[in-house]
PDB file of C-alpha atoms in Angstrom:
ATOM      1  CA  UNK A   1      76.723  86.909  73.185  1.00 65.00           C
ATOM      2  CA  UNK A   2      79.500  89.095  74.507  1.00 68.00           C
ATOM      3  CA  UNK A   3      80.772  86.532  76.835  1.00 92.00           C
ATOM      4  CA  UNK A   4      83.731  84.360  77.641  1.00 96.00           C
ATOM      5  CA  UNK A   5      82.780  81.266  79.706  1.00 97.00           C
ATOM      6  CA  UNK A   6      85.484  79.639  81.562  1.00 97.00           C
ATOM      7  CA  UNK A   7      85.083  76.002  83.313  1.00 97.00           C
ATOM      8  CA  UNK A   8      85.300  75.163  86.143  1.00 97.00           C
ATOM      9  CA  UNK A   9      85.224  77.495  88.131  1.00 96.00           C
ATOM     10  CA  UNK A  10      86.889  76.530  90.818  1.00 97.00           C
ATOM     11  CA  UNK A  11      89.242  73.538  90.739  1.00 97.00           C
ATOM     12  CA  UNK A  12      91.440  72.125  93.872  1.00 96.00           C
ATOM     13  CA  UNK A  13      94.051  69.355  92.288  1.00 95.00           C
ATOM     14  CA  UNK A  14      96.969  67.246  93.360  1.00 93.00           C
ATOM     15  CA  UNK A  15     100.371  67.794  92.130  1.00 92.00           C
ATOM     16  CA  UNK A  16     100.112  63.981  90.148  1.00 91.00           C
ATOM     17  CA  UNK A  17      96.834  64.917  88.762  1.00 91.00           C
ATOM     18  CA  UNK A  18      95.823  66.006  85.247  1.00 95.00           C
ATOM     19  CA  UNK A  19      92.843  67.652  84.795  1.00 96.00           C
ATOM     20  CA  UNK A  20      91.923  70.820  81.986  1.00 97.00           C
ATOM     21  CA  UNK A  21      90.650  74.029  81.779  1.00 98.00           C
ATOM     22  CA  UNK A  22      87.879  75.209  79.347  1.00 98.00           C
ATOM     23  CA  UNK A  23      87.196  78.604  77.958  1.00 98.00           C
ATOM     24  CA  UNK A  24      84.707  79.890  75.592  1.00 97.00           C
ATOM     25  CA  UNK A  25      83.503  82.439  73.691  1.00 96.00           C
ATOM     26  CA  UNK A  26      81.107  83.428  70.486  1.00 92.00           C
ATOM     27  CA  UNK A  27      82.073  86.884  69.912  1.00 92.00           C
ATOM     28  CA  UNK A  28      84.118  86.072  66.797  1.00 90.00           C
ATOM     29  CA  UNK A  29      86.899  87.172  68.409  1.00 91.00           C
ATOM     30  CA  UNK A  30      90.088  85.361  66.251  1.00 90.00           C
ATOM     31  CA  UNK A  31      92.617  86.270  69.459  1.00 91.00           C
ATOM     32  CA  UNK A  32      92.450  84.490  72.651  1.00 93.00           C
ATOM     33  CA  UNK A  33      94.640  84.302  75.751  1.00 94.00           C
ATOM     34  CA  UNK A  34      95.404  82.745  78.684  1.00 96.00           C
ATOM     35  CA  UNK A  35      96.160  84.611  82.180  1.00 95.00           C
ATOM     36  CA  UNK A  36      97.735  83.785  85.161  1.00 96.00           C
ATOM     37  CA  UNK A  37      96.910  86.425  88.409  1.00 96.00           C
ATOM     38  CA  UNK A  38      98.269  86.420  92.067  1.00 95.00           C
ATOM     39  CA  UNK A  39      96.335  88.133  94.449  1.00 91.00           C
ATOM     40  CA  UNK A  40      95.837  91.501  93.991  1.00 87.00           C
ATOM     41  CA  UNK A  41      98.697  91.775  91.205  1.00 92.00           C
ATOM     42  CA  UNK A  42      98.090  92.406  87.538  1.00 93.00           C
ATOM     43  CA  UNK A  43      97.933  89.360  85.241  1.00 94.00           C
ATOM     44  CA  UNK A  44     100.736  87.995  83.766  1.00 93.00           C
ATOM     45  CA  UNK A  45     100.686  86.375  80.433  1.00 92.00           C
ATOM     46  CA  UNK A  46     100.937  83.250  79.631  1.00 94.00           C
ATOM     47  CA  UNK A  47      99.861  82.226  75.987  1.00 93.00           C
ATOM     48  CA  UNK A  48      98.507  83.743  72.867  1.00 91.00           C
ATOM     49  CA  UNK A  49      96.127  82.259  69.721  1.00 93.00           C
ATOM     50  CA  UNK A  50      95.983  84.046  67.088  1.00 90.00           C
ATOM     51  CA  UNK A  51      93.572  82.265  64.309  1.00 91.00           C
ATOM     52  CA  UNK A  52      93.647  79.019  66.172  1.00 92.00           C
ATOM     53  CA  UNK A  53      97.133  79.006  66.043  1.00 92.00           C
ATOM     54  CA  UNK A  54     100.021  79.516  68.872  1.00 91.00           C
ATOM     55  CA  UNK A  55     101.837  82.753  68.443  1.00 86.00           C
ATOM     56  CA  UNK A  56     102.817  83.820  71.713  1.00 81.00           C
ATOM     57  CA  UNK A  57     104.384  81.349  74.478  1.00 82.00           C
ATOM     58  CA  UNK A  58     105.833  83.260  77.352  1.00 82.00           C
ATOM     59  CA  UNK A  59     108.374  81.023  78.417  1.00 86.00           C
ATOM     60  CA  UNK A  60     105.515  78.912  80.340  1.00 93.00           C
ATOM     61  CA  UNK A  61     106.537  75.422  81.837  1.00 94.00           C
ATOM     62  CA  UNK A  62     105.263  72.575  79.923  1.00 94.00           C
ATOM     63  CA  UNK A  63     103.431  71.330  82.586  1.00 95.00           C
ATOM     64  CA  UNK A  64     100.940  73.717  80.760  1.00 97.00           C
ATOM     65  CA  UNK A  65      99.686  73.286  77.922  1.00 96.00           C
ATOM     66  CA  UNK A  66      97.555  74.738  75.772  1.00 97.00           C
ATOM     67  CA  UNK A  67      95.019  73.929  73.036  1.00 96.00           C
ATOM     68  CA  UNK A  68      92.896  75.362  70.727  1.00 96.00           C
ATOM     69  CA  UNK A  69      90.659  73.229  69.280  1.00 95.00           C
ATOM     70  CA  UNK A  70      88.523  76.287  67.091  1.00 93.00           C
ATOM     71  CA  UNK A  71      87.820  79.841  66.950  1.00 90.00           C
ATOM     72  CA  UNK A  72      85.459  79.310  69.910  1.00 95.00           C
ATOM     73  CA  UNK A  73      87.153  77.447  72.271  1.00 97.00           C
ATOM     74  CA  UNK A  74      90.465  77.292  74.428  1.00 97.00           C
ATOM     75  CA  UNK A  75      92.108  74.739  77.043  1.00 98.00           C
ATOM     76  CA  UNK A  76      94.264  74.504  78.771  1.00 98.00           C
ATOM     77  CA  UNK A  77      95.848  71.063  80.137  1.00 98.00           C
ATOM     78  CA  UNK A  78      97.229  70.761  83.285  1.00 97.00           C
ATOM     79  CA  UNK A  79     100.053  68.263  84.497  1.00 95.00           C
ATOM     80  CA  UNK A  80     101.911  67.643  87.344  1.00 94.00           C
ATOM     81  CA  UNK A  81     101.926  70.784  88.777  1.00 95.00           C
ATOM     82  CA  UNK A  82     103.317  72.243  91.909  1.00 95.00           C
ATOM     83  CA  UNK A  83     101.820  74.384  94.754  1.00 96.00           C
ATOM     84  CA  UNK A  84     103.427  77.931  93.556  1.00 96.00           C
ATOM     85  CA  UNK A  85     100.784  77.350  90.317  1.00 97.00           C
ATOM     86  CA  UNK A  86      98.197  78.030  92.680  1.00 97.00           C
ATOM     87  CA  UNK A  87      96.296  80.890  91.387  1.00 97.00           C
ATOM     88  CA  UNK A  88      93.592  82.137  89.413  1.00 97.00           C
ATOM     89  CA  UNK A  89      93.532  81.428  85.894  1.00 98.00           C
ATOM     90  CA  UNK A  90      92.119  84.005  83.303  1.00 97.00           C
ATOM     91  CA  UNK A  91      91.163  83.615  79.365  1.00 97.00           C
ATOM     92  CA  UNK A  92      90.400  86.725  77.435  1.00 94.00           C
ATOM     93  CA  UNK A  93      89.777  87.041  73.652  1.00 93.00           C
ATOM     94  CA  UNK A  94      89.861  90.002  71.617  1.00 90.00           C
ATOM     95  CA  UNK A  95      89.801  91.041  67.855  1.00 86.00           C
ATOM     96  CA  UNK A  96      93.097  90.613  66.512  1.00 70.00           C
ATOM     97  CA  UNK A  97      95.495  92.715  65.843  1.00 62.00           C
ATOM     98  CA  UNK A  98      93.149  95.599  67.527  1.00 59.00           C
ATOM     99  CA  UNK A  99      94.027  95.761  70.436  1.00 67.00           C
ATOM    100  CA  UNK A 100      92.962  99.257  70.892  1.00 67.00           C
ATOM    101  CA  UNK A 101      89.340  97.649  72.041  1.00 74.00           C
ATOM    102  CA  UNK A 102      90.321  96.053  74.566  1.00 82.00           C
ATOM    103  CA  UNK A 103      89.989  92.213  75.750  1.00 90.00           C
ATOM    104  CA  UNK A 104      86.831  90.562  77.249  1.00 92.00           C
ATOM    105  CA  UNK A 105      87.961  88.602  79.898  1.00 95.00           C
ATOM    106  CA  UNK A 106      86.313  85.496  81.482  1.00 96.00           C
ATOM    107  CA  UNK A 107      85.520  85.036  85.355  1.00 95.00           C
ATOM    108  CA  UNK A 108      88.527  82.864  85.820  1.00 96.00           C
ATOM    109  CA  UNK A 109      89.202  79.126  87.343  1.00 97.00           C
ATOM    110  CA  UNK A 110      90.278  79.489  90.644  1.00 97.00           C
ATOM    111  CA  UNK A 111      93.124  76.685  91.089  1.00 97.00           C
ATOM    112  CA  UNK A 112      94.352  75.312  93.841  1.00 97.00           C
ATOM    113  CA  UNK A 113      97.150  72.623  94.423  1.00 96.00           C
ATOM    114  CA  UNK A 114      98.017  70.333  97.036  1.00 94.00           C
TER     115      UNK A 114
ATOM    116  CA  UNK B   1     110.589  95.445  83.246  1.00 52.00           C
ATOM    117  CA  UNK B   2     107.312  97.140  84.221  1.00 56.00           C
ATOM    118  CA  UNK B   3     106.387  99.222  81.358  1.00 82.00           C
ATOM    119  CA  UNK B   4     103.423 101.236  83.861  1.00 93.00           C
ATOM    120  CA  UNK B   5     103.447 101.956  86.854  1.00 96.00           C
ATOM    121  CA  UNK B   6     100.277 102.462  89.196  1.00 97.00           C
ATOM    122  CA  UNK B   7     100.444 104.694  91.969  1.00 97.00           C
ATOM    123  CA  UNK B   8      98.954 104.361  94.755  1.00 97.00           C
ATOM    124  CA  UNK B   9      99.254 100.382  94.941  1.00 96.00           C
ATOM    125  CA  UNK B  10      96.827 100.391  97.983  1.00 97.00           C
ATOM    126  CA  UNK B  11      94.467 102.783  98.917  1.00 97.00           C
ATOM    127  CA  UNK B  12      91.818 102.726 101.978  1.00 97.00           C
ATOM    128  CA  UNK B  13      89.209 105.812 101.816  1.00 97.00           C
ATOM    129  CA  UNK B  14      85.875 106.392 103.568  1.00 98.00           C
ATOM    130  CA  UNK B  15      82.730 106.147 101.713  1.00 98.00           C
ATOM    131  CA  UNK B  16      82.316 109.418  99.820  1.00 98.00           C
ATOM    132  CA  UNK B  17      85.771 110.589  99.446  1.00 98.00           C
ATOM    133  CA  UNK B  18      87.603 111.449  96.080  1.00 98.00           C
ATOM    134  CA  UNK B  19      89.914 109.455  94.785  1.00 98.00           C
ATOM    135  CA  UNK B  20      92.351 109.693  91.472  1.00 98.00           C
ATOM    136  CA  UNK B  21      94.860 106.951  90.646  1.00 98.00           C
ATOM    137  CA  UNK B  22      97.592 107.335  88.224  1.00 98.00           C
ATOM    138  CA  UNK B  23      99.296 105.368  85.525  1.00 97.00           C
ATOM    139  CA  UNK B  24     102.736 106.269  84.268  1.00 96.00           C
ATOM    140  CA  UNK B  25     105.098 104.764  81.983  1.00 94.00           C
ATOM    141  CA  UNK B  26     107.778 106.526  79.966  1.00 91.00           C
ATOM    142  CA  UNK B  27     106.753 104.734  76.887  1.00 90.00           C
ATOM    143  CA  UNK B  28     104.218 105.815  74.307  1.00 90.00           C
ATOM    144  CA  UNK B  29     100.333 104.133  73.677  1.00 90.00           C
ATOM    145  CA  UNK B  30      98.395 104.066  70.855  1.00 88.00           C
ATOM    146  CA  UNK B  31      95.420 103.310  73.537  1.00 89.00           C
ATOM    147  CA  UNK B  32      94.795 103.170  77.368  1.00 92.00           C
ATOM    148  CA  UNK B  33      92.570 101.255  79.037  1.00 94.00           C
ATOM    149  CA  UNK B  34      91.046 100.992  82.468  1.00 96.00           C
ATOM    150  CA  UNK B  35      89.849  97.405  84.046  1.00 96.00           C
ATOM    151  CA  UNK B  36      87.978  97.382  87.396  1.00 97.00           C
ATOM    152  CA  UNK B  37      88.082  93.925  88.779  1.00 96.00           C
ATOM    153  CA  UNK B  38      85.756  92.561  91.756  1.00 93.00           C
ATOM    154  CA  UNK B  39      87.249  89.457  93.877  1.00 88.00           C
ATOM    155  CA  UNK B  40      87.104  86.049  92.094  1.00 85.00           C
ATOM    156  CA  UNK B  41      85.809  87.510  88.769  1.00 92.00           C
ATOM    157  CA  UNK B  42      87.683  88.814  85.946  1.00 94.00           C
ATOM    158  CA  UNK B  43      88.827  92.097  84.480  1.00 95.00           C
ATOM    159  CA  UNK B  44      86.001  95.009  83.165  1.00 94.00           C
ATOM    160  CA  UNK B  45      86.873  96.780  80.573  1.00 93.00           C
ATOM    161  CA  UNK B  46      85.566 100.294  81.868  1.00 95.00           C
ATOM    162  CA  UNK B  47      86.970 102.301  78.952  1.00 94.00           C
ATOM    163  CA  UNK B  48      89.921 102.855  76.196  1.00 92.00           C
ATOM    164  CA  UNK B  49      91.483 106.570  75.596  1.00 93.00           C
ATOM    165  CA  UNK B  50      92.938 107.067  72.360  1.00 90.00           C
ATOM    166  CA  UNK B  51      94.248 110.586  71.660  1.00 92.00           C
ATOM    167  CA  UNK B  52      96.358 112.648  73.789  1.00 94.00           C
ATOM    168  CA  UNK B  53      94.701 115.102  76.212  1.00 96.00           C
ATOM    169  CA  UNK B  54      91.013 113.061  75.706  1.00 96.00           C
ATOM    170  CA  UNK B  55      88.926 112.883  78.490  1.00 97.00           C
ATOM    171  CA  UNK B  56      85.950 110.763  78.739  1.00 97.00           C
ATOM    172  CA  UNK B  57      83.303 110.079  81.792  1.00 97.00           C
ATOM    173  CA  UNK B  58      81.775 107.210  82.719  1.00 95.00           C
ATOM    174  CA  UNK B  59      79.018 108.061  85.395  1.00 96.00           C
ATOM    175  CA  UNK B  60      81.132 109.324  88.477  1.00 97.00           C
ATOM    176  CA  UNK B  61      84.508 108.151  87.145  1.00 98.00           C
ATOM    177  CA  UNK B  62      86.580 110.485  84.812  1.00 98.00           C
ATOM    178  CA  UNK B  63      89.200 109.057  82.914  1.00 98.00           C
ATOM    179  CA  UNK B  64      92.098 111.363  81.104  1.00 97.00           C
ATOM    180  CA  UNK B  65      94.957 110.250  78.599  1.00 96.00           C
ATOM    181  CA  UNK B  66      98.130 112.235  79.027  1.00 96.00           C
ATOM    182  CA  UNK B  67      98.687 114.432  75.927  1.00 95.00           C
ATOM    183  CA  UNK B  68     101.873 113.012  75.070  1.00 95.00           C
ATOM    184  CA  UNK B  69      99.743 109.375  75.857  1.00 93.00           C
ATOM    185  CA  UNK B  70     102.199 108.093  78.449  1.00 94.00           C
ATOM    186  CA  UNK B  71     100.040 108.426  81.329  1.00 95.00           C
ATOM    187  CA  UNK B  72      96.860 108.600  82.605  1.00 97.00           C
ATOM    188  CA  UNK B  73      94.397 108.870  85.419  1.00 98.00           C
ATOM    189  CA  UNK B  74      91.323 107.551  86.903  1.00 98.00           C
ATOM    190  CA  UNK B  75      89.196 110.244  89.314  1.00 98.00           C
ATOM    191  CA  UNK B  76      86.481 109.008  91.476  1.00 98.00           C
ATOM    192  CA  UNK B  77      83.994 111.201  92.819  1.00 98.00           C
ATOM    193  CA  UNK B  78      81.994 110.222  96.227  1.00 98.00           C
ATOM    194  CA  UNK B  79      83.284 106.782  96.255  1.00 98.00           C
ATOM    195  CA  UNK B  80      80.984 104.278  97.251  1.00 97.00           C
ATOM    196  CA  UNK B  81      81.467 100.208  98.567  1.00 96.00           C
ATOM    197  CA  UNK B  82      80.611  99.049  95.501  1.00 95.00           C
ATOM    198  CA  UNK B  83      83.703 100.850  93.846  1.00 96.00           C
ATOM    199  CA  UNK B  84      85.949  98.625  95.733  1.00 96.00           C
ATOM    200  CA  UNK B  85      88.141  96.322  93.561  1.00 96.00           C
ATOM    201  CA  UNK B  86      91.114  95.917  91.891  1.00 97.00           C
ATOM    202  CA  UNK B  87      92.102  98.768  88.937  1.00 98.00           C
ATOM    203  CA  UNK B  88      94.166  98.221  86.450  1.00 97.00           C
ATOM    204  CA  UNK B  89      95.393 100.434  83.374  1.00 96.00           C
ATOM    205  CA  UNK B  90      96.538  98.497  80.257  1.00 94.00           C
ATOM    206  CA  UNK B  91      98.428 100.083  77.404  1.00 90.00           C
ATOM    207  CA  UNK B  92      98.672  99.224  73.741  1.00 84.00           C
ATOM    208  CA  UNK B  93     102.011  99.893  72.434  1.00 78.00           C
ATOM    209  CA  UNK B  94     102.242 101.188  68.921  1.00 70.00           C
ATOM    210  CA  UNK B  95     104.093  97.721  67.769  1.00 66.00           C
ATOM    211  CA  UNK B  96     100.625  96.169  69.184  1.00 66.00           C
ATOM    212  CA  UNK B  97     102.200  94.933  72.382  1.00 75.00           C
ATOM    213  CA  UNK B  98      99.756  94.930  75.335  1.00 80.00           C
ATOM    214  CA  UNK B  99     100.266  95.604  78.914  1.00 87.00           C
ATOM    215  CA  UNK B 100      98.943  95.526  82.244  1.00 92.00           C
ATOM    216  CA  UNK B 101      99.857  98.359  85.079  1.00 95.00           C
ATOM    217  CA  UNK B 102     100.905  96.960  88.321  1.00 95.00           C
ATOM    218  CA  UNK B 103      97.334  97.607  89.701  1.00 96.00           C
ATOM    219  CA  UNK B 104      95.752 100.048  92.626  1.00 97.00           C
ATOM    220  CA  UNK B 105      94.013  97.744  95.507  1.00 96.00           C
ATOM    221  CA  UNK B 106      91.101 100.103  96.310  1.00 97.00           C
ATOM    222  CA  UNK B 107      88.732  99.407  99.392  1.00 97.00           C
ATOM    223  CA  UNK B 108      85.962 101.482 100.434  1.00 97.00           C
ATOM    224  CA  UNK B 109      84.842 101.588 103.667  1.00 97.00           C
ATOM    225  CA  UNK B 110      80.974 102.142 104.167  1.00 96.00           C
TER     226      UNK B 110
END
């Protein structure tokens, strides 16, 4: 499986709602990412597992927030958040620390708020 | 600060036309990559360039890493529709930073 799966895939939500995005993957990757990407504009990072564990937070609001619950799988929980979020939503994973390969990226969640 | 920077940002050819788009940064990589990415999918890894000067081909694409490996290029010969999408270089730094160029908008027009 050389795959990351990310759910839903597209997701239109008010700016009271919470709802969560899922992303996984069985590569035995021990890195994975989350992505944020404007139209036709490279992605910018947002947050970084390494071993299950938070290592890179790029000054993201906390009306993000992610969660890793294993090696497989990555959320991210979304709360009260404004139109400008609009966007779509990437998760990559990769083999740490080598980053020379490369990251497998998933299809993205397409988000929308109104 | 943009660490690499794509040129040309945009770029609207005719269906077999030659193309190259360039990645430039005034830092040093320990690796280059090259993403192609379709509209509402992700990134595609098309290929990573690890030693200055290499040059590696990948059907009608050629890819080169600048021999001092802060730059690099991406030649397409006889474009065709399905080429359109959004490219993006990526560079490893040698403290194992990673980042994304500022990305080339490519359309090709049948």
């Amino acid at each position: 499986d050389t795959e990351v799966t990310q759910t839903p895939k597209h997701l239109v939500m008010g700016m009271t709602n919470k709802k969560s995005l899922k992303c996984e993957q069985h590569m035995g990757h021990r890195a994975m990412y989350w992505y944020k990407q404007k139209a036709k504009k490279p992605p910018e990072l947002m947050f970084v597992y390494s071993y299950e564990k938070l290592s890179i937070n790029e000054s993201v609001p906390s009306r993000f927030s992610p969660e890793c619950p294993n090696s497989s799988l990555l959320n991210l929980h979304l709360h009260a958040l404004q139109p400008e979020d609009s966007a779509l939503y990437l998760c990559a994973s990769s083999q740490e620390g080598i980053t020379a390969y490369g990251y497998t990226f998933g299809s993205g969640t397409r988000l929308t708020v109104v | 600060t943009q660490l690499l920077e794509q040129s040309p940002q945009f770029l609207s050819i005719q269906e077999g036309e030659n193309l190259t788009v360039y990645c430039n940064s005034s830092s040093v990589f320990s690796s280059l990559q090259w993403y192609r990415q379709e509209p509402g999918e992700g990134p595609v890894l098309l290929v990573t360039v690890v030693t200055g000067g290499e040059v590696k081909k990948l059907k009608r694409l050629t890819f080169q890493f600048g021999d001092a490996r802060k730059d690099s290029s991406l030649h397409i010969t006889a474009a065709q529709p399905g080429d359109t999408g959004l490219y993006l270089c990526a560079g490893a730094s040698t403290g194992n930073q990673f980042y994304f160029g500022t990305g080339t908008s490519l359309t090709v027009i049948p």
